[in-house]
CSV table of C-alpha atoms in Angstrom, one decimal:
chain,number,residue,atom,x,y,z
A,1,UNK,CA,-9.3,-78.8,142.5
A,2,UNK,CA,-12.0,-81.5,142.4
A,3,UNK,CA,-13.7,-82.0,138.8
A,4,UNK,CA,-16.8,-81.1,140.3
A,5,UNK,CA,-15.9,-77.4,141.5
A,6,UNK,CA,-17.0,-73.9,140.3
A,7,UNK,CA,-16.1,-73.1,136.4
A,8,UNK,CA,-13.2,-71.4,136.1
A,9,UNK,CA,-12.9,-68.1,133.9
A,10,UNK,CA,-10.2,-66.8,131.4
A,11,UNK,CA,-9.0,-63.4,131.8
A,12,UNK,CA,-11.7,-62.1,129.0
A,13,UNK,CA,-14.8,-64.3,131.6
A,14,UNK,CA,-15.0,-67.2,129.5
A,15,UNK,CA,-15.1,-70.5,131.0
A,16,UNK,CA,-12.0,-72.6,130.6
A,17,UNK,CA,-12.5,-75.6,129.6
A,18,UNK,CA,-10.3,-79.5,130.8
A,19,UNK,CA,-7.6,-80.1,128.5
A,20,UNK,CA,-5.0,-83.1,128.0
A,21,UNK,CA,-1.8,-81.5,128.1
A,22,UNK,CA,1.3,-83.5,126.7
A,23,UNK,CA,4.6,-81.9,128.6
A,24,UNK,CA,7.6,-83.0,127.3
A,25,UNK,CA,10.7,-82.8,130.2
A,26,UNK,CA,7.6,-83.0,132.7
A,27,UNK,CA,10.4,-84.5,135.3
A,28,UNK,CA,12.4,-81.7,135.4
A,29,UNK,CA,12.5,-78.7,137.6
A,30,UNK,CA,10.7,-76.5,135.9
A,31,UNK,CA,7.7,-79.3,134.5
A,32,UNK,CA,7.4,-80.7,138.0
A,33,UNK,CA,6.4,-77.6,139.5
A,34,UNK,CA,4.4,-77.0,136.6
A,35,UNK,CA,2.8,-80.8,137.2
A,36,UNK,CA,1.8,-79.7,140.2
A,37,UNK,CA,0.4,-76.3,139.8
A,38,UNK,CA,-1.8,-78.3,137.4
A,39,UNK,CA,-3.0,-81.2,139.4
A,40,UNK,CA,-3.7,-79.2,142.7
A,41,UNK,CA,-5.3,-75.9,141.2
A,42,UNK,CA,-7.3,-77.0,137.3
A,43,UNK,CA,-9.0,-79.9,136.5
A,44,UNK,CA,-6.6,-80.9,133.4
A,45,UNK,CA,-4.5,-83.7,132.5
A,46,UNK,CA,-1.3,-84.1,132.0
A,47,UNK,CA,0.8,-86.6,129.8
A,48,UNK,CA,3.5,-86.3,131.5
A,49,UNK,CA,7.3,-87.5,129.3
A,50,UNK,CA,10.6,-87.8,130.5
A,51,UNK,CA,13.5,-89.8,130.4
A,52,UNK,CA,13.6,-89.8,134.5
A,53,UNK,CA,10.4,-89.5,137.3
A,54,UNK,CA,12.4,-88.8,140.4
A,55,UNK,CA,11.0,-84.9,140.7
A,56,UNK,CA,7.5,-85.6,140.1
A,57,UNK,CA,7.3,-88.9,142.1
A,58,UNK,CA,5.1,-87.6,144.4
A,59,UNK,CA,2.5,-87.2,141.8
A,60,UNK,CA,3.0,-90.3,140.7
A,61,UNK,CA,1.6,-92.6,143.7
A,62,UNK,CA,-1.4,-94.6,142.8
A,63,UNK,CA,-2.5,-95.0,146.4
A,64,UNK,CA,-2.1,-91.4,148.0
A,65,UNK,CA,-2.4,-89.2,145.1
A,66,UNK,CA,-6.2,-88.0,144.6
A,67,UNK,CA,-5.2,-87.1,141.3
A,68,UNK,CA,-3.6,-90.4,140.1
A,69,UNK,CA,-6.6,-90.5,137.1
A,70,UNK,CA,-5.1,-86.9,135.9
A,71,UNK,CA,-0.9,-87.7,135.2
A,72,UNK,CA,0.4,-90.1,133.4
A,73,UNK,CA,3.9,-90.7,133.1
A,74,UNK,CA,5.6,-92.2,129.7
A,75,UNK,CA,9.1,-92.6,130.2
A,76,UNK,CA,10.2,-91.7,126.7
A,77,UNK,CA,13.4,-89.9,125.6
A,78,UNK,CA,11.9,-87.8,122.5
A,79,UNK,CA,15.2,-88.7,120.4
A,80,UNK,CA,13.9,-91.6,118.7
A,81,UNK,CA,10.6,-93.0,120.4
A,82,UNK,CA,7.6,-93.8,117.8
A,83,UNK,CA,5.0,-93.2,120.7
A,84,UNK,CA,5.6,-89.2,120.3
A,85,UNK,CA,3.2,-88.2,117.5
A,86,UNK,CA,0.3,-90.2,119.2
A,87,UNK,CA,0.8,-88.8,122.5
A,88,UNK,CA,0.7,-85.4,121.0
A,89,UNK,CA,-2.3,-85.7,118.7
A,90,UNK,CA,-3.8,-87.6,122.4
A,91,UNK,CA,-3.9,-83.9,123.6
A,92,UNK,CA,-5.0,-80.9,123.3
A,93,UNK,CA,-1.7,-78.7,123.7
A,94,UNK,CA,2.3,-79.7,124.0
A,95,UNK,CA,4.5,-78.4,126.1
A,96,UNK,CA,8.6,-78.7,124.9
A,97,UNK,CA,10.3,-78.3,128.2
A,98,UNK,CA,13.3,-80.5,127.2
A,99,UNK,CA,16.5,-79.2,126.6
A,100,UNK,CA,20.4,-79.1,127.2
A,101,UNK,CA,20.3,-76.2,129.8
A,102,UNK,CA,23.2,-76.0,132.2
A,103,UNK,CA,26.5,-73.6,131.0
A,104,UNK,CA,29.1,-75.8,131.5
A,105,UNK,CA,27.9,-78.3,128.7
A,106,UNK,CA,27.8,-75.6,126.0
A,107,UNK,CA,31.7,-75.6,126.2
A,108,UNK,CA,31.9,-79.6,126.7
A,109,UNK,CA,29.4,-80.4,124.7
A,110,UNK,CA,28.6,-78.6,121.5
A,111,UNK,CA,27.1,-81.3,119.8
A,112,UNK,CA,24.6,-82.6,122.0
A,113,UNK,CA,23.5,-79.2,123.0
A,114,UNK,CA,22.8,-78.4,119.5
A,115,UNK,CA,21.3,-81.6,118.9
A,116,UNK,CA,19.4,-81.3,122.1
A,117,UNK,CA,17.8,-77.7,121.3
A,118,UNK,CA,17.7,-78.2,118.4
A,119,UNK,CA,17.1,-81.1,116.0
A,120,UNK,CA,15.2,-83.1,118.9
A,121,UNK,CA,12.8,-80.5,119.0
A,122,UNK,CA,12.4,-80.6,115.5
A,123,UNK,CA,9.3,-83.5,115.3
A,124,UNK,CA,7.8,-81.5,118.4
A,125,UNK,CA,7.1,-78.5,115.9
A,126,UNK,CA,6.6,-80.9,113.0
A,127,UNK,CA,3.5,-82.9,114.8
A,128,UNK,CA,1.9,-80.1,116.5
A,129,UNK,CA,1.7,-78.4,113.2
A,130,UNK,CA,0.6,-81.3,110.8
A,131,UNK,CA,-2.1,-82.6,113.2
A,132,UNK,CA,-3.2,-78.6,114.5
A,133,UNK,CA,-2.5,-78.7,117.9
A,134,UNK,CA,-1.2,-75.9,120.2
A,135,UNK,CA,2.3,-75.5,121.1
A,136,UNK,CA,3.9,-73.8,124.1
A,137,UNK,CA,7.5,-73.5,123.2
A,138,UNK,CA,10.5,-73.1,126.0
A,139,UNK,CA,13.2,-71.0,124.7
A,140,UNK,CA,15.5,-69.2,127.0
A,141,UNK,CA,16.5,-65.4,127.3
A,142,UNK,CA,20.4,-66.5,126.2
A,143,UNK,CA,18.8,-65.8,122.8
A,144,UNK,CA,19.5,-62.6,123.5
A,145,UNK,CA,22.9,-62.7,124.1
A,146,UNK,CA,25.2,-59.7,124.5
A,147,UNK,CA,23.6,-56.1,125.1
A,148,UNK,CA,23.5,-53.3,122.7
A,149,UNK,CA,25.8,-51.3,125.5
A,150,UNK,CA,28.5,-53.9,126.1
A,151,UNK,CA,30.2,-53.1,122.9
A,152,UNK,CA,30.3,-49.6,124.1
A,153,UNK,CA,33.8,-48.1,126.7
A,154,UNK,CA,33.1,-49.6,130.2
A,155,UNK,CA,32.8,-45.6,131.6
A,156,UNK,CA,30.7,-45.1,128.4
A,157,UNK,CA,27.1,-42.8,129.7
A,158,UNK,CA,24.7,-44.7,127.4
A,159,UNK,CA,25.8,-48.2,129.3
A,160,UNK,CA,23.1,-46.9,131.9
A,161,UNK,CA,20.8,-45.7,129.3
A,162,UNK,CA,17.8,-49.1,129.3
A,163,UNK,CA,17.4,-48.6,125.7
A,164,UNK,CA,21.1,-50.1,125.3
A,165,UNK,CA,20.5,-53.2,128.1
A,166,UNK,CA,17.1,-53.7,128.5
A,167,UNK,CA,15.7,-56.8,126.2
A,168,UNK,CA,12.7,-57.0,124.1
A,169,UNK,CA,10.6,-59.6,122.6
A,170,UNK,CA,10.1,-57.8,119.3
A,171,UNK,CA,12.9,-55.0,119.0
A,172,UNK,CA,16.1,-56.1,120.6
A,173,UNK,CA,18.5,-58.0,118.4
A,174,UNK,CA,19.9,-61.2,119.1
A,175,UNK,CA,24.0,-60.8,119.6
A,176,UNK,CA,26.0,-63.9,119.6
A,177,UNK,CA,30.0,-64.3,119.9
A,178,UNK,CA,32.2,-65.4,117.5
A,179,UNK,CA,32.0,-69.0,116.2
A,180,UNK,CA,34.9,-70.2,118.2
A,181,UNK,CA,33.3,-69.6,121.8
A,182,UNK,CA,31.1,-72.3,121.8
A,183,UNK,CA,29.0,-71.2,124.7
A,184,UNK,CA,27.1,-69.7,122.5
A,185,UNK,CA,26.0,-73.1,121.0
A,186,UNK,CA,22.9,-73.1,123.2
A,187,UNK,CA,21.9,-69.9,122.6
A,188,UNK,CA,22.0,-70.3,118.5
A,189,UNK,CA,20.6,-73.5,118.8
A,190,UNK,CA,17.9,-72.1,120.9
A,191,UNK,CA,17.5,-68.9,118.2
A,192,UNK,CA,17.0,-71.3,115.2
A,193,UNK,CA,14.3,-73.1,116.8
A,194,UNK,CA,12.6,-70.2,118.1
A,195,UNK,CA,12.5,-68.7,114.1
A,196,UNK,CA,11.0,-72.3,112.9
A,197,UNK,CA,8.2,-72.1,115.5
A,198,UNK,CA,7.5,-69.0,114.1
A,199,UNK,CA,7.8,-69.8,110.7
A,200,UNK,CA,5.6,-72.6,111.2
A,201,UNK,CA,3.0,-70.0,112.7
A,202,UNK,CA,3.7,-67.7,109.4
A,203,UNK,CA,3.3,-70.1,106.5
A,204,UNK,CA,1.0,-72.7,108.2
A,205,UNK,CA,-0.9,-71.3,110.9
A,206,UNK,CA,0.4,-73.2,114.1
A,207,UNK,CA,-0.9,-71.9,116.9
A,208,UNK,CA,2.4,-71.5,119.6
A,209,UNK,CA,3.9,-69.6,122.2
A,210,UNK,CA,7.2,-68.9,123.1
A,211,UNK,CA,8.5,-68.6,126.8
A,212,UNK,CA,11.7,-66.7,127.6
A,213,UNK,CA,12.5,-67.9,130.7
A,214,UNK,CA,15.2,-65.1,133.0
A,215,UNK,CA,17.0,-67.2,135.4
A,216,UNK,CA,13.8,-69.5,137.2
A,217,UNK,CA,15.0,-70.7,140.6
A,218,UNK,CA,13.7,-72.4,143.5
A,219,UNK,CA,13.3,-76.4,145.3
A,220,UNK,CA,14.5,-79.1,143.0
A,221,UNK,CA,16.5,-76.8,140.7
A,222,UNK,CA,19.2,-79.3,138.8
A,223,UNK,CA,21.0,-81.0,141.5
A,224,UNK,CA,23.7,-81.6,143.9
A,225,UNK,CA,27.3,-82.8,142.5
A,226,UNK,CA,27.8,-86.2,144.2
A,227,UNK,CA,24.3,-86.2,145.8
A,228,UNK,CA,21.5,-86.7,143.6
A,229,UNK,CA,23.9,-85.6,140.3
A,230,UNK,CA,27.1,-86.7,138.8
A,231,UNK,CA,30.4,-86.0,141.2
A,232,UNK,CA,31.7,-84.2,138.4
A,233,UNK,CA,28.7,-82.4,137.1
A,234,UNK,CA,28.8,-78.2,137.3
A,235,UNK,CA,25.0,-77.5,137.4
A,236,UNK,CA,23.6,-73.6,137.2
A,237,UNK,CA,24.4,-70.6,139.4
A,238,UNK,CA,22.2,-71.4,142.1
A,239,UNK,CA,22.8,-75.2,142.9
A,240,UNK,CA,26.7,-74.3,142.4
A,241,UNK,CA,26.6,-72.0,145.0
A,242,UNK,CA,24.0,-74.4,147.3
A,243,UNK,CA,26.8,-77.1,147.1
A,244,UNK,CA,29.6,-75.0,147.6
A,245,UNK,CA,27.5,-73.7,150.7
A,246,UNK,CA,26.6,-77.2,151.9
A,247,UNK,CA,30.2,-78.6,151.3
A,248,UNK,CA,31.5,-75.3,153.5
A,249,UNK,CA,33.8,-74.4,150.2
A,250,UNK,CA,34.2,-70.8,149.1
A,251,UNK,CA,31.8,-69.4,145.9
A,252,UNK,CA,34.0,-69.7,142.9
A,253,UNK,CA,33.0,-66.3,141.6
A,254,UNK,CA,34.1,-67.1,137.9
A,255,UNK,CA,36.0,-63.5,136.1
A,256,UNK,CA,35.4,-61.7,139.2
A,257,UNK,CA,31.3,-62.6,139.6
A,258,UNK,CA,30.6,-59.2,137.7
A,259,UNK,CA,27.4,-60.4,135.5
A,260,UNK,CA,24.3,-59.1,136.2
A,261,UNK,CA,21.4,-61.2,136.5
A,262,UNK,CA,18.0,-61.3,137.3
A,263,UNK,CA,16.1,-64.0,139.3
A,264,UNK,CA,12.8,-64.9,139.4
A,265,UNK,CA,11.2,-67.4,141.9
A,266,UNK,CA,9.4,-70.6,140.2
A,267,UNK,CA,6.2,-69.9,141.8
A,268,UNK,CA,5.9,-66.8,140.5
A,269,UNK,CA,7.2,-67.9,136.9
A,270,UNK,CA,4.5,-71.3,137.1
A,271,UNK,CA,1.5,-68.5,137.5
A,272,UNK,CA,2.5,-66.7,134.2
A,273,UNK,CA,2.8,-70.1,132.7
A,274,UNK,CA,-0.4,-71.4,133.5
A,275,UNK,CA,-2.1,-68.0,132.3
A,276,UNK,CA,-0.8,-68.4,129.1
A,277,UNK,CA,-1.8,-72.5,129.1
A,278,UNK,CA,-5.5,-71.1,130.2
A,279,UNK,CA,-5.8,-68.0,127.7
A,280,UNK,CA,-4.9,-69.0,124.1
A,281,UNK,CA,-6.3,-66.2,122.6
A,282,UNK,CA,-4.4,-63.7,124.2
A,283,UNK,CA,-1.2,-65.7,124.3
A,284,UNK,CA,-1.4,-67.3,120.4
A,285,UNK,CA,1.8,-66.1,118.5
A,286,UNK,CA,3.1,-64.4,121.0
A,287,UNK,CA,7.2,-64.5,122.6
A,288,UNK,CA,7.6,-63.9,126.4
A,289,UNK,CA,9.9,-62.8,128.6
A,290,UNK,CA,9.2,-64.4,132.1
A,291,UNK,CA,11.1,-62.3,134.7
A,292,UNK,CA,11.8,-60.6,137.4
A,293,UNK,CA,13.8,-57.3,136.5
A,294,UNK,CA,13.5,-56.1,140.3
A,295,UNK,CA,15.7,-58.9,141.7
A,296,UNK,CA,18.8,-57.7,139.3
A,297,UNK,CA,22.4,-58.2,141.3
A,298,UNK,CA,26.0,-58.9,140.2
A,299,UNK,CA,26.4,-63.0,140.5
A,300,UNK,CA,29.0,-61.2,143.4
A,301,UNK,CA,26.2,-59.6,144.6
A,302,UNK,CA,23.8,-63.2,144.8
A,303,UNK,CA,26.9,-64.7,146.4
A,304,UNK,CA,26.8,-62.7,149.7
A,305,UNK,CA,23.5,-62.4,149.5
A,306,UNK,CA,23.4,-66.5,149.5
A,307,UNK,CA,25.7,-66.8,151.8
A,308,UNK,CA,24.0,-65.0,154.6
A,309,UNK,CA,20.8,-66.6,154.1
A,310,UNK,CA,22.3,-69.9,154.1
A,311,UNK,CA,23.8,-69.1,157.7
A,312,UNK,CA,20.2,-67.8,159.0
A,313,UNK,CA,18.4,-71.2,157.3
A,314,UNK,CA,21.2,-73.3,158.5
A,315,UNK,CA,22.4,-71.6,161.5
A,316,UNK,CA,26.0,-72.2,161.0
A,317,UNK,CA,28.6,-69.6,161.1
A,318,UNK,CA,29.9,-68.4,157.5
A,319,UNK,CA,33.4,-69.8,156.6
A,320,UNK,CA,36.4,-67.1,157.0
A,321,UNK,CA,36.5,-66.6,153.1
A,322,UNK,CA,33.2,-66.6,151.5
A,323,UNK,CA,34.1,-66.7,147.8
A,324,UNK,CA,37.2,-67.3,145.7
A,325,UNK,CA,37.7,-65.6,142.0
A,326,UNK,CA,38.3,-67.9,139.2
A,327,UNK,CA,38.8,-67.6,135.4
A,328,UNK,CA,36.0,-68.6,133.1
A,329,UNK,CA,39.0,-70.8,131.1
A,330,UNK,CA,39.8,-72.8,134.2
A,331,UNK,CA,35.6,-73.1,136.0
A,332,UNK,CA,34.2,-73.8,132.1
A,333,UNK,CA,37.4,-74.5,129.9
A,334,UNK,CA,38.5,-73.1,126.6
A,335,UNK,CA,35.7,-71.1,124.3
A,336,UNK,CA,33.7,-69.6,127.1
A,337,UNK,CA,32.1,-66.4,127.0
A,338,UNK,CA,29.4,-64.3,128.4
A,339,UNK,CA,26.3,-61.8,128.4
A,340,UNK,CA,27.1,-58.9,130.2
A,341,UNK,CA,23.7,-58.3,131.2
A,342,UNK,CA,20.5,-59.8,130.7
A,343,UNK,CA,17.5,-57.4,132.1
A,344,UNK,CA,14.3,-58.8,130.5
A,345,UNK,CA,11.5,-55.9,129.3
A,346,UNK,CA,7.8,-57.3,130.8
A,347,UNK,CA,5.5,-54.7,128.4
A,348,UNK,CA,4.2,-57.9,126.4
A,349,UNK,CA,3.7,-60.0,129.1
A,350,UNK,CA,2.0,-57.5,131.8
A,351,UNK,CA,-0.1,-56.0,128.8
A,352,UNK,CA,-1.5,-59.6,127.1
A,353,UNK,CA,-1.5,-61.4,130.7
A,354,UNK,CA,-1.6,-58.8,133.3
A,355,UNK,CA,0.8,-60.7,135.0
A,356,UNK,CA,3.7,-59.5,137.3
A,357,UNK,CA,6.3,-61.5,139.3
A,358,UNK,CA,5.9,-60.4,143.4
A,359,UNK,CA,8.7,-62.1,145.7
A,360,UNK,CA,12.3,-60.6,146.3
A,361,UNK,CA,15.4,-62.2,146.0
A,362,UNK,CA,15.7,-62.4,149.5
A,363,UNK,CA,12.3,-64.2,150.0
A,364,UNK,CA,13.4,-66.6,146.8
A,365,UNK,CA,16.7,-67.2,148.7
A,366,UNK,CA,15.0,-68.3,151.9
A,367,UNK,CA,12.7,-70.6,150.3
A,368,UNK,CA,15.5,-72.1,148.3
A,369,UNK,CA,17.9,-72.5,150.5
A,370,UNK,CA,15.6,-73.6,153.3
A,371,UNK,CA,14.8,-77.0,150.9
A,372,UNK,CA,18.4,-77.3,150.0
A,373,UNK,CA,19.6,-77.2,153.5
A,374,UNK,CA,16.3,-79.6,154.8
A,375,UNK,CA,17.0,-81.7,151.5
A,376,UNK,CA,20.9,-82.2,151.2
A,377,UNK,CA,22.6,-81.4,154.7
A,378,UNK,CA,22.7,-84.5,156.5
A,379,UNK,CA,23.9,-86.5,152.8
A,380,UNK,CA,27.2,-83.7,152.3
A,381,UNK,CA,27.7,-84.7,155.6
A,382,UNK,CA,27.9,-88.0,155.4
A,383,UNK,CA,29.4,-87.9,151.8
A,384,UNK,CA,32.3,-85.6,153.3
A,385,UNK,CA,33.1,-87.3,156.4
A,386,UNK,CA,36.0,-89.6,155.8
A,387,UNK,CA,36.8,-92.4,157.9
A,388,UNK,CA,39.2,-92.5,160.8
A,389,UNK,CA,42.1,-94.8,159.8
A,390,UNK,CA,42.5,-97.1,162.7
């Protein structure tokens, strides 16, 4: 949208004015699609910080982006970089994408998963609050962790009962495992951040939001082992299953794929985003759930459900034996452990927001798997096709 075009309104008719908007992890999957809702649809700016560019390059031309005067990209990692405090008091509102997200490091790597979420968010809270500027927090919904109903018997009535699965911003409690199953690093780490936002908010009136993002997927969602990621990197569900898919491996469904999820398509996700962004007052103080409790399967379930729309998008044949069950020991090593459930409640969002997710799994799928197959085919070709010995 061109500076020049009609004023835009807030939910309550006001106009809506340009802000400067400092996003932190702005080069990852969730902050580049973000980057770009921004640039093509409101007239604000964006400081955009990240270690790595590679998602939001696009953005990033000089020559054919006619928004080259509205992002700019600091390559900073917030760790220990002295330029963070002025590029937050620069704008008007900071957004902490950043973060250790991806299962298989919770086991592997404790530390920096905690240090990550954790302490490295720590100055993020600290400047916004001591120079008053508005903070839009990303948490996750593992805060959550185990239901209410999977500490009852598995053929236990109440299991199907929503007040023992279904999770709340301001009710449901937040159930970790024991210290030993380090999975639950993340999720802790995540928690104790979440209750200094809010303290912050409590004690010295900083104005923030909290986002509890429920499985986000879509394009340029973490990356392809060996591709555009490390060979021996395990990312999240969905690009696990896109490689396996690409590579023509079985799904390694790990303790029988029996999980239940639900998935939400980034678009979708980005609008709710950008609402709260755009209507502080009805956001302010607030936690989220961003969802999309309609598309709720069995990671079984999303399997076969990927695996046929991978062989409509691709046009190849599915292989013989779709999926393989592994333990959660041998796929993510010693200390793993998981949420049986994770179901979000949307009452806060849809009544401060009005917002609502609208595309199916299905849809999600295609759109997904249509990039991954136009993005990464040809390279898993290439990278899997050994040559001929003469």
């Amino acid at each position: 949208m061109a500076n020049g075009a009609a004023v835009r309104l807030d939910l309550d008719g006001k106009p809506i004015k340009p802000l400067t908007i400092c996003m932190i992890g702005a080069g990852g999957f969730i902050g580049s699609h973000l980057c770009e809702k921004l640039l093509n649809e409101t007239p604000h700016k964006v400081l955009a910080l990240d270690v790595y560019n590679d998602k939001i390059k696009h953005l990033l031309e000089p020559d054919t982006s006619e928004w080259a005067e509205r992002i700019q990209f600091h390559r900073i990692n917030i760790k220990h970089d002295s330029r963070l405090e002025g590029l937050v008091k620069m704008a008007d509102l900071t957004i902490n994408l950043a973060a250790i997200c991806t299962p298989a490091d919770y086991n592997t790597r404790p530390l920096d998963t905690i240090y990550s979420n954790f302490i490295d968010a720590l100055p993020v809270v600290k400047y916004c609050s001591e120079n008053n500027k508005r903070l839009i927090h990303f948490s996750t919904c593992e805060v959550y962790g185990k239901t209410i109903g999977s500490f009852l018997p598995k053929d236990h009535p109440l299991r199907q009962d929503p007040d023992f699965y279904v999770l709340k911003e301001d009710t449901s409690p937040c159930i970790f495992g024991s210290i030993e199953k380090q999975r639950w690093s993340y999720a802790c780490a995540k928690q104790l951040i979440e209750r200094l936002v809010y303290a912050e908010g409590a004690e010295n009136g900083l104005e923030f939001t909290i986002v509890r993002p429920f499985n986000w997927i879509g394009p340029r969602m973490d990356f392809i082992p060996g591709i555009d990621g490390p060979s021996e990197g395990v990312p999240r569900v969905l690009a696990c299953f896109s490689n396996n898919l690409l590579r023509r491996e079985p799904l390694k469904l790990v303790d029988g794929g029996e999980s239940q999820r639900t998935f939400i398509y980034i678009k979708d996700a980005i609008e709710a985003v950008l609402l709260m962004i755009e209507n502080p007052e009805r956001a302010n103080g607030h936690i989220f759930n961003v969802g999309n409790p309609n598309n709720e399967v069995t990671v079984r379930q999303l399997a076969e459900m990927m695996t046929k729309v991978y062989s409509k998008v691709s046009g190849e044949t599915a292989i013989e034996s779709p999926t393989i069950d592994v333990s959660s020991k041998e796929f993510y090593g010693e200390g793993y452990d998981d949420s049986d459930k994770r179901i979000p409640d949307m009452t806060i969002i849809n009544r401060q927001l009005g917002w609502n997710p609208k595309t199916s799994l299905w849809d999600l799928l295609e759109s997904t798997l249509t990039y991954q197959h136009r993005t990464y085919a040809e390279a898993v070709k290439k990278a899997t096709s050994k040559p001929v010995a003469s």
